Coordinates of C-alpha atoms in Angstrom, one line a residue:
Chain A
D1 CA 13.0 -16.7 8.3
A2 CA 9.6 -17.4 10.1
G3 CA 8.1 -14.1 8.8
V4 CA 5.5 -12.4 11.1
T5 CA 4.0 -14.7 13.6
Q6 CA 0.9 -14.2 15.8
S7 CA -0.6 -16.0 18.7
P8 CA -3.0 -17.4 19.5
T9 CA -4.6 -18.3 16.2
H10 CA -8.1 -18.4 17.6
L11 CA -9.6 -17.1 20.8
I12 CA -13.1 -17.1 22.4
K13 CA -13.8 -14.6 25.2
T14 CA -16.8 -13.5 27.1
R15 CA -18.1 -9.9 27.0
G16 CA -16.4 -7.8 29.7
Q17 CA -13.3 -9.9 29.8
Q18 CA -9.8 -8.7 28.8
V19 CA -7.6 -10.2 26.1
T20 CA -3.9 -10.1 25.0
L21 CA -2.8 -10.9 21.5
R22 CA 0.9 -11.3 20.6
C23 CA 3.0 -10.6 17.5
S24 CA 6.6 -11.3 16.6
P25 CA 7.8 -9.2 13.6
K26 CA 9.8 -10.5 10.7
S27 CA 13.5 -10.7 11.4
G28 CA 15.2 -7.4 11.0
H29 CA 12.0 -5.4 11.3
D30 CA 11.6 -2.8 14.1
T31 CA 8.1 -1.4 13.5
V32 CA 4.8 -3.2 14.3
S33 CA 1.3 -2.1 13.2
W34 CA -2.0 -3.6 14.4
Y35 CA -5.2 -3.7 12.4
Q36 CA -8.7 -4.9 13.1
Q37 CA -10.7 -6.6 10.3
A38 CA -14.4 -7.1 10.9
L39 CA -16.1 -9.8 8.8
G40 CA -16.6 -8.6 5.2
Q41 CA -14.6 -5.4 5.7
G42 CA -11.2 -4.2 5.0
P43 CA -8.7 -3.9 7.9
Q44 CA -8.8 -0.8 10.1
F45 CA -5.6 0.7 11.5
I46 CA -5.4 0.5 15.4
F47 CA -1.9 1.7 16.2
Q48 CA 1.7 1.4 15.4
Y49 CA 4.7 0.8 17.7
Y50 CA 8.3 1.9 17.1
E51 CA 11.1 2.0 19.6
E52 CA 8.8 0.7 22.3
E53 CA 6.4 3.6 22.0
E54 CA 3.1 4.2 20.3
R55 CA 3.9 6.3 17.3
Q56 CA 0.5 6.7 15.7
R57 CA -3.0 5.7 16.5
G58 CA -6.2 5.2 14.6
N59 CA -9.8 5.8 15.7
F60 CA -10.0 3.2 18.5
P61 CA -11.0 3.8 22.1
D62 CA -8.6 3.6 25.0
R63 CA -9.8 0.0 25.7
F64 CA -7.3 -0.9 23.0
S65 CA -3.7 -0.6 24.3
G66 CA -0.4 -2.0 23.3
H67 CA 3.2 -2.6 24.1
Q68 CA 6.4 -3.2 22.2
F69 CA 9.3 -5.0 23.8
P70 CA 13.1 -4.5 23.3
N71 CA 13.1 -7.5 20.9
Y72 CA 10.5 -5.6 18.8
S73 CA 7.7 -8.1 19.5
S74 CA 4.4 -6.5 20.4
E75 CA 1.2 -7.1 22.4
L76 CA -2.3 -5.8 21.7
N77 CA -4.5 -5.6 24.8
V78 CA -8.3 -5.1 24.7
N79 CA -10.2 -4.4 28.0
A80 CA -13.9 -4.7 28.7
L81 CA -14.6 -6.7 25.6
L82 CA -17.7 -5.9 23.6
L83 CA -19.5 -8.2 21.1
G84 CA -18.4 -5.7 18.4
D85 CA -14.7 -6.5 19.1
S86 CA -15.1 -9.8 17.4
A87 CA -12.8 -9.6 14.4
L88 CA -9.6 -10.8 12.9
Y89 CA -6.7 -8.9 14.4
L90 CA -3.7 -8.5 12.1
C91 CA -0.2 -7.6 12.9
A92 CA 2.2 -6.2 10.3
S93 CA 5.9 -5.4 10.6
S94 CA 8.1 -3.0 8.6
P95 CA 11.9 -2.8 8.2
P96 CA 14.0 0.2 9.3
L97 CA 14.5 3.1 7.0
G98 CA 15.6 2.1 3.6
P99 CA 14.1 1.1 0.2
E100 CA 11.5 -1.2 1.8
H101 CA 10.7 1.1 4.7
Y102 CA 7.1 1.5 3.5
E103 CA 6.5 -2.1 2.8
Q104 CA 4.4 -4.1 5.3
Y105 CA 4.5 -7.8 6.0
F106 CA 1.4 -9.2 7.5
G107 CA 1.0 -12.1 10.0
P108 CA -1.7 -14.7 9.7
G109 CA -4.0 -13.0 12.2
T110 CA -5.8 -13.9 15.4
R111 CA -9.5 -14.6 15.1
L112 CA -11.2 -13.2 18.3
T113 CA -14.8 -14.2 19.0
V114 CA -16.6 -12.4 21.9
T115 CA -19.7 -14.1 23.2
Chain B
K1 CA -18.1 7.7 1.5
N2 CA -15.1 5.5 1.9
E3 CA -11.7 7.0 1.1
V4 CA -10.8 3.8 -0.9
E5 CA -13.4 2.2 -3.1
Q6 CA -13.0 -1.1 -5.0
S7 CA -14.9 -2.6 -7.8
P8 CA -16.3 -5.0 -8.3
Q9 CA -17.1 -6.4 -4.8
N10 CA -17.4 -9.9 -6.2
L11 CA -16.1 -11.4 -9.4
T12 CA -16.5 -14.9 -10.8
A13 CA -14.3 -15.9 -13.8
Q14 CA -13.6 -19.0 -15.8
E15 CA -10.0 -20.3 -15.8
G16 CA -7.9 -18.5 -18.4
E17 CA -9.9 -15.3 -18.4
F18 CA -8.2 -11.9 -18.1
I19 CA -9.3 -10.2 -14.8
T20 CA -9.3 -6.5 -13.8
I21 CA -10.0 -5.2 -10.4
N22 CA -10.3 -1.4 -9.9
C23 CA -9.4 0.9 -7.0
S24 CA -10.3 4.6 -6.6
Y25 CA -9.2 6.7 -3.8
S26 CA -10.0 10.3 -2.6
V27 CA -7.0 11.3 -0.6
G28 CA -3.5 12.3 -1.6
I29 CA -1.2 9.3 -1.3
S30 CA 2.5 8.5 -1.0
A31 CA 2.0 4.8 -2.1
L32 CA -0.7 2.3 -3.0
H33 CA -0.6 -1.4 -2.0
W34 CA -2.3 -4.4 -3.6
L35 CA -2.8 -7.2 -1.1
Q36 CA -4.1 -10.8 -1.4
Q37 CA -6.0 -12.4 1.4
H38 CA -6.9 -16.1 1.4
P39 CA -9.6 -17.8 3.5
G40 CA -8.3 -18.0 7.0
G41 CA -7.0 -14.5 7.0
G42 CA -3.3 -14.3 6.1
I43 CA -2.5 -11.3 3.9
V44 CA 0.3 -11.2 1.3
S45 CA 1.6 -8.0 -0.2
L46 CA 1.5 -8.2 -4.0
F47 CA 2.6 -4.7 -5.0
M48 CA 3.5 -1.4 -3.6
L49 CA 3.5 1.4 -6.2
S50 CA 3.5 5.1 -6.3
S51 CA 3.6 5.6 -10.1
G52 CA 3.4 3.8 -13.4
K53 CA 3.2 0.1 -13.6
K54 CA 4.6 -3.1 -12.0
K55 CA 4.5 -6.7 -13.2
H56 CA 5.1 -9.9 -11.3
G57 CA 4.4 -13.1 -13.2
R58 CA 0.8 -13.0 -14.3
L59 CA 0.0 -10.0 -12.2
I60 CA 0.1 -6.4 -13.4
A61 CA -0.6 -3.3 -11.3
T62 CA -1.0 0.2 -12.7
I63 CA -1.7 3.5 -11.1
N64 CA -2.7 6.9 -12.4
I65 CA -1.9 9.5 -9.7
Q66 CA -3.8 12.3 -11.4
E67 CA -7.0 10.3 -11.7
K68 CA -6.5 8.7 -8.2
H69 CA -7.1 5.3 -9.7
S70 CA -5.3 1.9 -9.8
S71 CA -6.0 -1.4 -11.4
L72 CA -4.9 -4.9 -10.7
H73 CA -4.9 -7.3 -13.7
I74 CA -4.5 -11.0 -13.7
T75 CA -3.7 -12.7 -17.0
A76 CA -4.5 -16.4 -17.7
S77 CA -6.4 -16.7 -14.4
H78 CA -6.3 -19.9 -12.5
P79 CA -8.4 -21.4 -9.7
R80 CA -5.5 -20.9 -7.2
D81 CA -5.9 -17.1 -7.8
S82 CA -9.2 -17.3 -5.9
A83 CA -8.9 -15.0 -3.0
V84 CA -9.9 -11.5 -1.7
Y85 CA -7.8 -8.8 -3.3
I86 CA -7.5 -5.6 -1.2
C87 CA -6.4 -2.2 -2.3
A88 CA -4.8 0.0 0.5
V89 CA -3.4 3.5 0.3
R90 CA -0.8 5.3 2.4
P91 CA -2.0 8.9 2.8
S92 CA 0.6 11.6 2.1
E93 CA 2.1 13.7 4.9
N94 CA -0.5 16.5 4.6
Y95 CA -3.3 13.9 5.0
G96 CA -1.8 12.6 8.2
G97 CA 0.1 9.8 6.6
S98 CA 2.9 7.9 8.2
Q99 CA 4.5 4.5 7.7
G100 CA 1.7 2.7 9.5
N101 CA -1.5 4.4 8.6
L102 CA -2.8 2.4 5.7
I103 CA -6.4 3.0 4.6
F104 CA -8.0 -0.2 3.1
G105 CA -10.7 -0.8 0.6
K106 CA -13.3 -3.5 1.5
G107 CA -11.7 -6.0 -1.0
T108 CA -12.8 -7.8 -4.1
K109 CA -13.7 -11.4 -3.7
L110 CA -12.4 -13.3 -6.8
S111 CA -13.5 -16.9 -7.6
V112 CA -11.9 -18.6 -10.6
K113 CA -13.8 -21.7 -11.8
P114 CA -12.0 -24.5 -13.6

């Protein structure tokens, strides 16, 4: 089992550009959550996808959007990049309802640098 | 004021020492997570607990729901324990909680010297 995987590992973009980050959940998991972690801070919840729909959203602008595919993988899109979007973007997956439903398994993250 | 506060922010210990990291939170919760983050970013879930105490190897996590406080203890610390330890809470339903909405502390950076 590969666990949660994310791509790319690192990314450098210019202010104003758009970026797409990808996440494949752990096998058997159907829910994907995205977090942004600025340097020296704890992660902040961006949004969560379940059954190909955004189920809950944190306090992030509409420039942040996402998608979940039928195979449960997910994308995070950020438009009109700002310098402040530079961060580690973490994806976490969760299993369907059951004893481990509230557990979250994190991927290695994508380090985004906006110049 | 952050909803999840950790202390200390930084901790340096000698190998073999007993380590305690504290977490206080201000919202009602359905669960609390202790996570470990190594340089490079990857996060590993250590514990998820909603009451009492859990133990895994040299790690022990306790929670006091009434006092809104949790502690992570590491016995016989080792240099490979060096990492950032993060406390995260899942708010209860009446605080807008759901499966995904974890609120994180800023983390405690632990360095264990040989």
